[in-house]
PDB file of C-alpha atoms in Angstrom:
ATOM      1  CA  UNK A  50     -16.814  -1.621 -17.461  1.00  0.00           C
ATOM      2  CA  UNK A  51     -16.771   1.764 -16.310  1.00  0.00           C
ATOM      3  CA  UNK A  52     -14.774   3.595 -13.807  1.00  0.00           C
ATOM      4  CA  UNK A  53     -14.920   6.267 -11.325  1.00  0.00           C
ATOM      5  CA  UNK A  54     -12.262   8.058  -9.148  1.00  0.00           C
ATOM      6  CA  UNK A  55     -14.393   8.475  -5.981  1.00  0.00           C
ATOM      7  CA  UNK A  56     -12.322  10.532  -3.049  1.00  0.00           C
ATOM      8  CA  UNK A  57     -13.158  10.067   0.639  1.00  0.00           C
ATOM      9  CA  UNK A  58     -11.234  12.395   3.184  1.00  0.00           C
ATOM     10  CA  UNK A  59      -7.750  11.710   2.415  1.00  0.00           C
ATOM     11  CA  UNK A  60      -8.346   8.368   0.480  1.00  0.00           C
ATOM     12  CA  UNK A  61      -8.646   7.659  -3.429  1.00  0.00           C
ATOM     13  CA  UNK A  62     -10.660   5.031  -4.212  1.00  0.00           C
ATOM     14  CA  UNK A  63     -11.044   3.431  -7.632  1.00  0.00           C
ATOM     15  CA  UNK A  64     -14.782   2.364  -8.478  1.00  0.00           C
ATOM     16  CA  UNK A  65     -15.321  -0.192 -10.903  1.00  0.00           C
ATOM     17  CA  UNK A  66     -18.665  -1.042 -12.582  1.00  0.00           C
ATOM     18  CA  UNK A  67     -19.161  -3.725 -14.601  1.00  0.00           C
ATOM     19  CA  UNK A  68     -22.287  -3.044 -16.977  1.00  0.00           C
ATOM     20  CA  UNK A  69     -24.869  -5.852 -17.324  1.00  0.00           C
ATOM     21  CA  UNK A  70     -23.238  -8.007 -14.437  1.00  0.00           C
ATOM     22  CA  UNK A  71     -24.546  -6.332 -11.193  1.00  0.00           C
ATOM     23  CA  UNK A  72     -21.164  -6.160  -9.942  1.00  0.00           C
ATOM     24  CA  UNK A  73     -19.626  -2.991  -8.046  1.00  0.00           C
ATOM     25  CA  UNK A  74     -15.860  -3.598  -7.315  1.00  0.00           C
ATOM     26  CA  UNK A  75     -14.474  -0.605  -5.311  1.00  0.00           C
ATOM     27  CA  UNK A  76     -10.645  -0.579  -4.694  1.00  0.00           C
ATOM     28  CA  UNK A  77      -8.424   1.806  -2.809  1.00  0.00           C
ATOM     29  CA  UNK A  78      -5.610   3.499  -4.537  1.00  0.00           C
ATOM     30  CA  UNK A  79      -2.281   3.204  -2.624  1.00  0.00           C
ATOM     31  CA  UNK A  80      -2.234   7.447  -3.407  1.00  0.00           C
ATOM     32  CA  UNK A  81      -3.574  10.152  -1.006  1.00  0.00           C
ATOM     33  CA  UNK A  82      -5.147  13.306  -2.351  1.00  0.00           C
ATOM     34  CA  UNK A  83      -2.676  16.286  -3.099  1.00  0.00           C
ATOM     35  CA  UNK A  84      -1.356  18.432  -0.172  1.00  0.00           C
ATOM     36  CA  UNK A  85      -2.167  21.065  -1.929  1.00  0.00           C
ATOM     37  CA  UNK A  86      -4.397  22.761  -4.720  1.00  0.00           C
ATOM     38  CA  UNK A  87      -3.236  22.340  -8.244  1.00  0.00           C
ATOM     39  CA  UNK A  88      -0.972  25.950  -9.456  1.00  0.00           C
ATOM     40  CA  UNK A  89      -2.944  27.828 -11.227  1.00  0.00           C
ATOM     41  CA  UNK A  90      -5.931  26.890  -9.621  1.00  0.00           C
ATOM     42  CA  UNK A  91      -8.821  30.002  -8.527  1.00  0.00           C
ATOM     43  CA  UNK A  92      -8.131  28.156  -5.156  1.00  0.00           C
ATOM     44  CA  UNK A  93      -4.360  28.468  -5.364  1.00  0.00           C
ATOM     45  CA  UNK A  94      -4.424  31.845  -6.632  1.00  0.00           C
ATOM     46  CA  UNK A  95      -5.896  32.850  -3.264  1.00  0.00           C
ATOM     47  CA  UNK A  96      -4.253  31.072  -1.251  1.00  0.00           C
ATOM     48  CA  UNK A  97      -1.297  32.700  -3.012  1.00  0.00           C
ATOM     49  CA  UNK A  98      -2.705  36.289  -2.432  1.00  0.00           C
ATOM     50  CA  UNK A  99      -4.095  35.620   1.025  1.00  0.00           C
ATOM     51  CA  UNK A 100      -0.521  34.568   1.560  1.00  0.00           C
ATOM     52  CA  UNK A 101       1.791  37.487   0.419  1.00  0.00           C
ATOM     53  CA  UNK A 102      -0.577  40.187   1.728  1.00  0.00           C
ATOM     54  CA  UNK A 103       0.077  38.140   5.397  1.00  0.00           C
ATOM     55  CA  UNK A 104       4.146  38.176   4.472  1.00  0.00           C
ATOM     56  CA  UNK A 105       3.514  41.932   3.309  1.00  0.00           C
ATOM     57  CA  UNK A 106       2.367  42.500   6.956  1.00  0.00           C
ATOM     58  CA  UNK A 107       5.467  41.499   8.351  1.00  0.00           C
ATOM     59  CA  UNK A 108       7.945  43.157   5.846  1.00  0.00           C
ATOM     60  CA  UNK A 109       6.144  46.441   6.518  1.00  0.00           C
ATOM     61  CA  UNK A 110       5.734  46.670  10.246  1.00  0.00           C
ATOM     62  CA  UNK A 111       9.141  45.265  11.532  1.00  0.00           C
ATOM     63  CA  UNK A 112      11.362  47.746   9.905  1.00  0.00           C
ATOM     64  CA  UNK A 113       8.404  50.424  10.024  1.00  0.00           C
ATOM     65  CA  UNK A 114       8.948  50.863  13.987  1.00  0.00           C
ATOM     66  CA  UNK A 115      12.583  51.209  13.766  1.00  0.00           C
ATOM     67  CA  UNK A 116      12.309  53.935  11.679  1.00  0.00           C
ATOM     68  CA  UNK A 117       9.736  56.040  13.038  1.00  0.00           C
ATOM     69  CA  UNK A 118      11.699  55.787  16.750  1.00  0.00           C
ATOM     70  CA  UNK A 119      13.347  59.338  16.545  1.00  0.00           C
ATOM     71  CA  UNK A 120       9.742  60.563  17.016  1.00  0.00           C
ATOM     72  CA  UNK A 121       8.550  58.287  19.121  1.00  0.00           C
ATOM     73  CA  UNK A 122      11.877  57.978  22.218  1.00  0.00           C
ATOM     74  CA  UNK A 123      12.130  61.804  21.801  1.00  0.00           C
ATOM     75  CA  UNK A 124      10.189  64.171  23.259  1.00  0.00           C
ATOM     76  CA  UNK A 125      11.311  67.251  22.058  1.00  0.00           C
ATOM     77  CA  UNK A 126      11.578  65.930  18.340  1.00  0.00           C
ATOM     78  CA  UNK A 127       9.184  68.330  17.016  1.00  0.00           C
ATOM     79  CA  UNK A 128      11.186  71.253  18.146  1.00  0.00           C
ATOM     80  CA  UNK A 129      14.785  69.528  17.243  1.00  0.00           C
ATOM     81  CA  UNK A 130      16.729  68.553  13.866  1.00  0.00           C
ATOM     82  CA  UNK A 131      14.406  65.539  13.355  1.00  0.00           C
ATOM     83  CA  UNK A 132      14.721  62.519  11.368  1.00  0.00           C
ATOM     84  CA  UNK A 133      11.893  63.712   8.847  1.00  0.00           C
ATOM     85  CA  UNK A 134      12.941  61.609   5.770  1.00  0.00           C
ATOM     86  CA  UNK A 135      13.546  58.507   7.979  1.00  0.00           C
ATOM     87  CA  UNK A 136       9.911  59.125  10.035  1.00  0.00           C
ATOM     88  CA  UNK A 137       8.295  59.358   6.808  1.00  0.00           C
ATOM     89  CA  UNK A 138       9.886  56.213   5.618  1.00  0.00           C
ATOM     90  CA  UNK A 139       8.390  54.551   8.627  1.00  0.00           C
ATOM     91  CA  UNK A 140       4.966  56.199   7.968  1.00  0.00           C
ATOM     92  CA  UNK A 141       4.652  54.836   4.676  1.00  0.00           C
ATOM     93  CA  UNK A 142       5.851  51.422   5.696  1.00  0.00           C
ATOM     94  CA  UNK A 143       2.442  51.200   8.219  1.00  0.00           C
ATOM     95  CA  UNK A 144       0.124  52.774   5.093  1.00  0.00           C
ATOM     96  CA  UNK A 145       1.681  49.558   3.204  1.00  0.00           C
ATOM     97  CA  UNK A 146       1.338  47.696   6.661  1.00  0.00           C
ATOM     98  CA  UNK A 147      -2.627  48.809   6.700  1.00  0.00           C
ATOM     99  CA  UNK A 148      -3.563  48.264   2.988  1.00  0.00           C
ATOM    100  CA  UNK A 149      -2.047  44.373   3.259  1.00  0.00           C
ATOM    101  CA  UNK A 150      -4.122  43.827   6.767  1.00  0.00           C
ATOM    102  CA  UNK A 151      -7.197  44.542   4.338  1.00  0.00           C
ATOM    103  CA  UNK A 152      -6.059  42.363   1.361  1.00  0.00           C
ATOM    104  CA  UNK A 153      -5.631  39.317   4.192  1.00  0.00           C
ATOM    105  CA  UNK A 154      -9.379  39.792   4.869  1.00  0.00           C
ATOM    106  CA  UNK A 155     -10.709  40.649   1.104  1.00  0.00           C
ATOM    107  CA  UNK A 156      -8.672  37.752  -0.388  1.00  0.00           C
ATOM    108  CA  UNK A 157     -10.104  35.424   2.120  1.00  0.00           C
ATOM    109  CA  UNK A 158     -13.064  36.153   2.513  1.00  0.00           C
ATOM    110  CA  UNK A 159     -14.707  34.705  -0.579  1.00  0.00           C
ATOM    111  CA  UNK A 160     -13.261  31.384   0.576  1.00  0.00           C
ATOM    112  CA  UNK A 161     -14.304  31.484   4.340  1.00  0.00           C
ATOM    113  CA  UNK A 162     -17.425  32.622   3.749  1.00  0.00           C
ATOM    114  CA  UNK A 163     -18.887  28.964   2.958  1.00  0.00           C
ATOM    115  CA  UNK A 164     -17.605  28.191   6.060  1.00  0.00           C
ATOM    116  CA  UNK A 165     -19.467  30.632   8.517  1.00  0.00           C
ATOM    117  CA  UNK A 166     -20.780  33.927   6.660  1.00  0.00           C
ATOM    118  CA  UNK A 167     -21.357  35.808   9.462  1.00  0.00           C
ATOM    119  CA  UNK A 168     -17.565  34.964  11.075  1.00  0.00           C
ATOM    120  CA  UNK A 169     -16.314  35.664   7.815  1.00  0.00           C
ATOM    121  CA  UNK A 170     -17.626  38.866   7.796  1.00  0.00           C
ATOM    122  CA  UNK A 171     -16.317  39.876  11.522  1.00  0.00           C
ATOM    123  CA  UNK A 172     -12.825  38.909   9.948  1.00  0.00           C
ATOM    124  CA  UNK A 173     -13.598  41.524   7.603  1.00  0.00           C
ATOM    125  CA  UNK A 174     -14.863  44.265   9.599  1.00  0.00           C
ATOM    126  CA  UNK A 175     -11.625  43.522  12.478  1.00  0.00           C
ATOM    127  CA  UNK A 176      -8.971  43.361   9.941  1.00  0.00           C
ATOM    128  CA  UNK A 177     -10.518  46.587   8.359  1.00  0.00           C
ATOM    129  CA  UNK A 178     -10.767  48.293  11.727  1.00  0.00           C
ATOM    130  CA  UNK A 179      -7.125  47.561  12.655  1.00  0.00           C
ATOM    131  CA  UNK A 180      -6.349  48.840   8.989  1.00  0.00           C
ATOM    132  CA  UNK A 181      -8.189  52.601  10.389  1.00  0.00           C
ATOM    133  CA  UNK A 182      -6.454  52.685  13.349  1.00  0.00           C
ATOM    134  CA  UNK A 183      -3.234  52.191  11.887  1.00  0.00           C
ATOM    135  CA  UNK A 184      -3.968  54.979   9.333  1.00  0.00           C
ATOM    136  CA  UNK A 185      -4.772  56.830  12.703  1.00  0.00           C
ATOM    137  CA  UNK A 186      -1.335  56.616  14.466  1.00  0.00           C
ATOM    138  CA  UNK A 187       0.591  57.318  11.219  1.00  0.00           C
ATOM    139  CA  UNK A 188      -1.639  60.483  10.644  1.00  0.00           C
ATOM    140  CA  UNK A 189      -0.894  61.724  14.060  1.00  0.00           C
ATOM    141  CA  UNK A 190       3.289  60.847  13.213  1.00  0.00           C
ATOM    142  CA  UNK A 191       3.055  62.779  10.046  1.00  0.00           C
ATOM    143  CA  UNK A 192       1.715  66.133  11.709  1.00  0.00           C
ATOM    144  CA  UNK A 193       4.270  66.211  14.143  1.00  0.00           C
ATOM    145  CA  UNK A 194       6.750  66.549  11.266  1.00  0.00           C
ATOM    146  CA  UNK A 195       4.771  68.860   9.527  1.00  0.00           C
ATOM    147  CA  UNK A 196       4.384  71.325  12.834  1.00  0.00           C
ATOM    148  CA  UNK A 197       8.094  70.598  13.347  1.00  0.00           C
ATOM    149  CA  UNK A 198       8.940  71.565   9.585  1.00  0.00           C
ATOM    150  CA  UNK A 199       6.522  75.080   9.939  1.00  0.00           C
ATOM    151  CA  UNK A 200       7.218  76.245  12.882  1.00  0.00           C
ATOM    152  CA  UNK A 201      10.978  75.364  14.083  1.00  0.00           C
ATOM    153  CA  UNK A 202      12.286  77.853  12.126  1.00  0.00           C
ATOM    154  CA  UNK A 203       9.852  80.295  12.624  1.00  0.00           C
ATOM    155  CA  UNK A 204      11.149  83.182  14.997  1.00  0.00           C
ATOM    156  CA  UNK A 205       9.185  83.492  18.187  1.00  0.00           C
ATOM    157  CA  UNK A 206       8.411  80.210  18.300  1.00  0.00           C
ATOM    158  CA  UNK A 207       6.724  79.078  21.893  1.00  0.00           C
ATOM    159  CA  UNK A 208       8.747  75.575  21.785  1.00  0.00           C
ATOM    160  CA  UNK A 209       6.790  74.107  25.122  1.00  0.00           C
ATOM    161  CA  UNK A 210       3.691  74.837  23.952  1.00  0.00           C
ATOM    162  CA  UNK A 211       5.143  72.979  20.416  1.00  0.00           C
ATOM    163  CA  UNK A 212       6.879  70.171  22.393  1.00  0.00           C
ATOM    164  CA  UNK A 213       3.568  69.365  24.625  1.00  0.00           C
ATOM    165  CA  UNK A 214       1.288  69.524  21.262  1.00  0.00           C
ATOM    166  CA  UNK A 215       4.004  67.134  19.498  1.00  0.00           C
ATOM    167  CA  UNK A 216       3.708  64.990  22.998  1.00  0.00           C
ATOM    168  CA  UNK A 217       0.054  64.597  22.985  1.00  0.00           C
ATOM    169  CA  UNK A 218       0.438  63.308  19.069  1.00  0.00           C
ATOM    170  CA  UNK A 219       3.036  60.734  19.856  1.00  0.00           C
ATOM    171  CA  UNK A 220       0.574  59.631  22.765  1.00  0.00           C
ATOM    172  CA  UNK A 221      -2.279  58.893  20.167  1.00  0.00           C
ATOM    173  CA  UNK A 222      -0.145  56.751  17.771  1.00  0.00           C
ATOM    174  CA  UNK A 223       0.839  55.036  21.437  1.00  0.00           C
ATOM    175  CA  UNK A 224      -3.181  54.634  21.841  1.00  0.00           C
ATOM    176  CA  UNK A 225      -3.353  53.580  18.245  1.00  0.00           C
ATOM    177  CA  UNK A 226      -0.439  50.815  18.418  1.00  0.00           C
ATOM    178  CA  UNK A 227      -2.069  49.048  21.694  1.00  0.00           C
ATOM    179  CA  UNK A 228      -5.697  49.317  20.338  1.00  0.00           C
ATOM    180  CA  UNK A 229      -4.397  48.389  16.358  1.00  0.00           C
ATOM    181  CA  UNK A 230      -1.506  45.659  16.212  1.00  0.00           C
ATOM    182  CA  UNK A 231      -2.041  45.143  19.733  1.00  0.00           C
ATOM    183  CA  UNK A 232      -5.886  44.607  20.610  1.00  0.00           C
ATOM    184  CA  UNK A 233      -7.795  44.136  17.421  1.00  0.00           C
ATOM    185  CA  UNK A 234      -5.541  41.004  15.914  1.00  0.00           C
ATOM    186  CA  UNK A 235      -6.694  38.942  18.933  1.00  0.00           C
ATOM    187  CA  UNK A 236     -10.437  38.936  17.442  1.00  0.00           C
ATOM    188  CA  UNK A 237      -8.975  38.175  14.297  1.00  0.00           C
ATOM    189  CA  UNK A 238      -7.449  35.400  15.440  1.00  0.00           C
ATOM    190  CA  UNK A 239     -10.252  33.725  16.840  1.00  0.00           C
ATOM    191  CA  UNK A 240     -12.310  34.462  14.085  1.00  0.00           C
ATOM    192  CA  UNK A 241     -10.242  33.331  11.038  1.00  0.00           C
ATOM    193  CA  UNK A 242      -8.827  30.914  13.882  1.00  0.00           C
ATOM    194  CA  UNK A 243     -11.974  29.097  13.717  1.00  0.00           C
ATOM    195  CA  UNK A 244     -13.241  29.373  10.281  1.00  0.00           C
ATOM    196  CA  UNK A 245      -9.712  27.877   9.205  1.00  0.00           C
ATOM    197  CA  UNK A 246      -9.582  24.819  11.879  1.00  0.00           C
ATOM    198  CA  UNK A 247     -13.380  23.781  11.322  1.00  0.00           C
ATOM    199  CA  UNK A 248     -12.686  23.934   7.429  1.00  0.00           C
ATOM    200  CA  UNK A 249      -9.182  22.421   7.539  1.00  0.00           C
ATOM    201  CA  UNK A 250      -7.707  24.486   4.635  1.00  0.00           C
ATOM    202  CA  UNK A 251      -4.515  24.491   6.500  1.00  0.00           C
ATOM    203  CA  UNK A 252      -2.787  21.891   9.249  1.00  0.00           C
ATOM    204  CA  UNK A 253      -5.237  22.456  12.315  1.00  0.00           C
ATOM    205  CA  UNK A 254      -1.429  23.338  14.135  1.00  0.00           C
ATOM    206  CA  UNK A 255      -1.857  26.841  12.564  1.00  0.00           C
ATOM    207  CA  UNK A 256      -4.756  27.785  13.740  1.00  0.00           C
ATOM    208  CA  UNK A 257      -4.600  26.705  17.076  1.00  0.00           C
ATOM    209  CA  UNK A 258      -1.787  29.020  17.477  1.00  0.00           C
ATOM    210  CA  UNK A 259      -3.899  31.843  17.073  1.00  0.00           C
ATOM    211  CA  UNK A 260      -6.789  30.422  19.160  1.00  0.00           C
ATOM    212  CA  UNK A 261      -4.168  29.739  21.801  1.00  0.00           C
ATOM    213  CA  UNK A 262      -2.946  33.509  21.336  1.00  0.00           C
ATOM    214  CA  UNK A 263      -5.412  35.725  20.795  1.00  0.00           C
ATOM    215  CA  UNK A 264      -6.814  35.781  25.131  1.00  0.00           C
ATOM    216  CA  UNK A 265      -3.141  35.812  26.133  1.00  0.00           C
ATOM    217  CA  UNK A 266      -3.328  39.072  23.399  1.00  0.00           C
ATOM    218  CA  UNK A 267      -6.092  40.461  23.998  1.00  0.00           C
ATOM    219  CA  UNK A 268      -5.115  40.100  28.295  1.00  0.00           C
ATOM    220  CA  UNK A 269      -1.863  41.846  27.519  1.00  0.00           C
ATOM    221  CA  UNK A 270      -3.451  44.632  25.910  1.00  0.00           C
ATOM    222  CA  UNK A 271      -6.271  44.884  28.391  1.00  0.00           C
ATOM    223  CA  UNK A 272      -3.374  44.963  31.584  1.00  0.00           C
ATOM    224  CA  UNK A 273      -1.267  47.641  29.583  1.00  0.00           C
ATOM    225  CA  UNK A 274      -4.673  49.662  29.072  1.00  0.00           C
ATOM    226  CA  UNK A 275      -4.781  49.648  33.016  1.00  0.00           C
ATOM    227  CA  UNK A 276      -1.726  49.916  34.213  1.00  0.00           C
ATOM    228  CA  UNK A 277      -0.577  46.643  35.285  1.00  0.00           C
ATOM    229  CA  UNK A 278       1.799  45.914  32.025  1.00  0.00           C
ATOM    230  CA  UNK A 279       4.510  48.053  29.770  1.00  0.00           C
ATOM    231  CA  UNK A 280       3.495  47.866  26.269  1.00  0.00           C
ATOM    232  CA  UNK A 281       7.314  47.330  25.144  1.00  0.00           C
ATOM    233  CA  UNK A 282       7.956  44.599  28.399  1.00  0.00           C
ATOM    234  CA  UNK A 283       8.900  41.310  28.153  1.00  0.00           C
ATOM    235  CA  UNK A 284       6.134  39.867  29.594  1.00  0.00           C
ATOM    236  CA  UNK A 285       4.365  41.837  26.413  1.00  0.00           C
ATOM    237  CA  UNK A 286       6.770  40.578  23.724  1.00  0.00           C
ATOM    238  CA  UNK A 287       6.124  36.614  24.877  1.00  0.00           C
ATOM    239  CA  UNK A 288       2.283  37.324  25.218  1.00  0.00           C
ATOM    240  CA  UNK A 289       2.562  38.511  21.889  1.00  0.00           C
ATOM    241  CA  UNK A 290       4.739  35.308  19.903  1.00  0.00           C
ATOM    242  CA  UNK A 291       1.809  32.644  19.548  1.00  0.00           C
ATOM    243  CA  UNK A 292      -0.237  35.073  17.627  1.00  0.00           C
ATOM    244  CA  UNK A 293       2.907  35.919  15.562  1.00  0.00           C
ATOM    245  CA  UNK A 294       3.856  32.861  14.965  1.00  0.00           C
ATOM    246  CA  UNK A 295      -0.160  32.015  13.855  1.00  0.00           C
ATOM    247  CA  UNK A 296      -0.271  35.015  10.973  1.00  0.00           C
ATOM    248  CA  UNK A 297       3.467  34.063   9.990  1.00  0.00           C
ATOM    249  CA  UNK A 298       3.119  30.501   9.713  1.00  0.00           C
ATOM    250  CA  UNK A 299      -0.592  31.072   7.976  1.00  0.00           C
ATOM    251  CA  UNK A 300       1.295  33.534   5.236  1.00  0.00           C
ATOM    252  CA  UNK A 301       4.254  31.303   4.807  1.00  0.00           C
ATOM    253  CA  UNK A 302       1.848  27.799   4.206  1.00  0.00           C
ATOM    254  CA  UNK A 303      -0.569  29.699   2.071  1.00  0.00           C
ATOM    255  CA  UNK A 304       2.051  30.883  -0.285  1.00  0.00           C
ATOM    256  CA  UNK A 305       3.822  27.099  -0.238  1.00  0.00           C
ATOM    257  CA  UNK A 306       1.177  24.793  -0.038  1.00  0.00           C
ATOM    258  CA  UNK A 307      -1.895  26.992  -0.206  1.00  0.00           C
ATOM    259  CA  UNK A 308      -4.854  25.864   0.540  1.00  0.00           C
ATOM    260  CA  UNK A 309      -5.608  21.634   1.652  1.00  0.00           C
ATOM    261  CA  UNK A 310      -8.292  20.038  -0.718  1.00  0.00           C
ATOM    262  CA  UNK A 311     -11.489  20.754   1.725  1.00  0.00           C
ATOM    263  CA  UNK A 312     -15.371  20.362   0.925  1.00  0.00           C
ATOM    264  CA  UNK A 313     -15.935  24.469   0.603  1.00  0.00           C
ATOM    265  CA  UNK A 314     -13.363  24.945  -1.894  1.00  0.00           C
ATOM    266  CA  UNK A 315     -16.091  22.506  -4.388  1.00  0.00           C
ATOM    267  CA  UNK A 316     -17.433  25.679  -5.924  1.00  0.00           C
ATOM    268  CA  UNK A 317     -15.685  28.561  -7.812  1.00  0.00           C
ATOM    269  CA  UNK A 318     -13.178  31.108  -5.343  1.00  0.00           C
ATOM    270  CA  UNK A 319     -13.500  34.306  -7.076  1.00  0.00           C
TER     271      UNK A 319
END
């Protein structure tokens, strides 16, 4: 008699064949398949990676707009003491911020391909474009200090012209923080959105979270773009919480659990 361990959706079934007899006895096991991926696993590993880089994310950009908020609520910064070490700080928390938006997407994407190639590869392009436009707003930060540093103590100084030039730089990391964290992660919410609730690698909860959020995102944006809407409102911050919660909750399952058993994870991650 032979046997074979024969899985169907969540169900382990037991198949028995009896050699010579013409008999096929198939009983179900009283287990379930695991929850998650064995550790150690190419699967896991991803999962695992996928995971911190969305945790990174979060470490980096919370405490990353505290500290660059001398430059930002001041206007005359550039020609005042300044906060340099503390904006810099900031600054390097976003770089950080930007390189872990990419390692979300390049981690991934060998998974999520086998889903949809061609969504897979918009997650790509979206998380890399937020990435640039981060790198854009801390660029424009980090010359303000660097005119305020030259010039402050330079006699003769014209300080309006200085403060309007420092003004116009805060306004493009302004541009760069609506269009960045605040536009772009609504497409990449409904693209890894859907690529992770048709494939099921994580409770179908999680992703609708982010298919939920990303239009009441992407509409907050848009009405702060015209007018209608204060990026720093309330109405803003609750606009903002289901896609939050969608990229925290993804991070925080993929580095538990990582990733359910699923029929594209059959072939090799990595």
């Amino acid at each position: 008699m032979y046997a074979v361990h024969l899985t169907v959706g969540a169900k382990v079934y037991d198949v028995h064949l009896a050699a010579g007899k013409g008999r096929v006895e198939m009983t179900a096991s009283t287990g379930t398949t695991a929850a998650r991926m064995p550790v150690g696993s190419p699967g896991r590993r991803t999962a695992l990676v996928a995971g911190v880089f969305y945790l990174i994310t979060f470490l980096a950009s919370l405490p990353a707009v505290a500290l660059i908020d001398p430059v930002l609520s001041n206007p005359d910064y550039i020609v005042s003491a300044g906060s340099d070490t503390r904006v810099i700080a900031g600054c390097l928390l976003d770089l950080v911020n930007a390189v872990a938006c990419v390692g979300t997407a390049v981690a991934l994407f060998p998974v999520v391909r086998r889903q949809h190639e061609a969504a897979a590869l918009g997650f790509v392009t979206a998380r890399v474009l937020e990435a640039a436009i981060i790198v854009v707003g801390v660029a424009s930060l980090l010359a303000v200090v660097t005119l305020r540093q030259q010039f402050t103590a330079t006699a003769g100084t014209d300080a309006p012209t200085l403060v309007a030039v420092g003004t116009s730089l805060v306004a493009v990391r302004d541009w760069t923080f609506l269009l960045g964290p605040g536009l772009v992660p609504a497409a990449n919410a409904l693209l890894l959105g859907y690529l992770m609730y048709r494939s099921a690698l994580v409770p179908r909860i999680i992703p609708v979270l982010g298919l939920v959020g990303a239009p009441l995102l992407a509409a907050s944006a848009v009405a702060t773009m015209f007018g209608l809407n204060e990026q720093a409102s309330a109405l803003s911050a609750v606009l903002t919480i289901p896609v939050a919660a969608w990229e925290l909750s993804l991070g925080v399952w993929l580095v538990v659990k990582g990733f359910r058993p699923a029929p594209i994870l059959a072939g090799p991650t990595a």
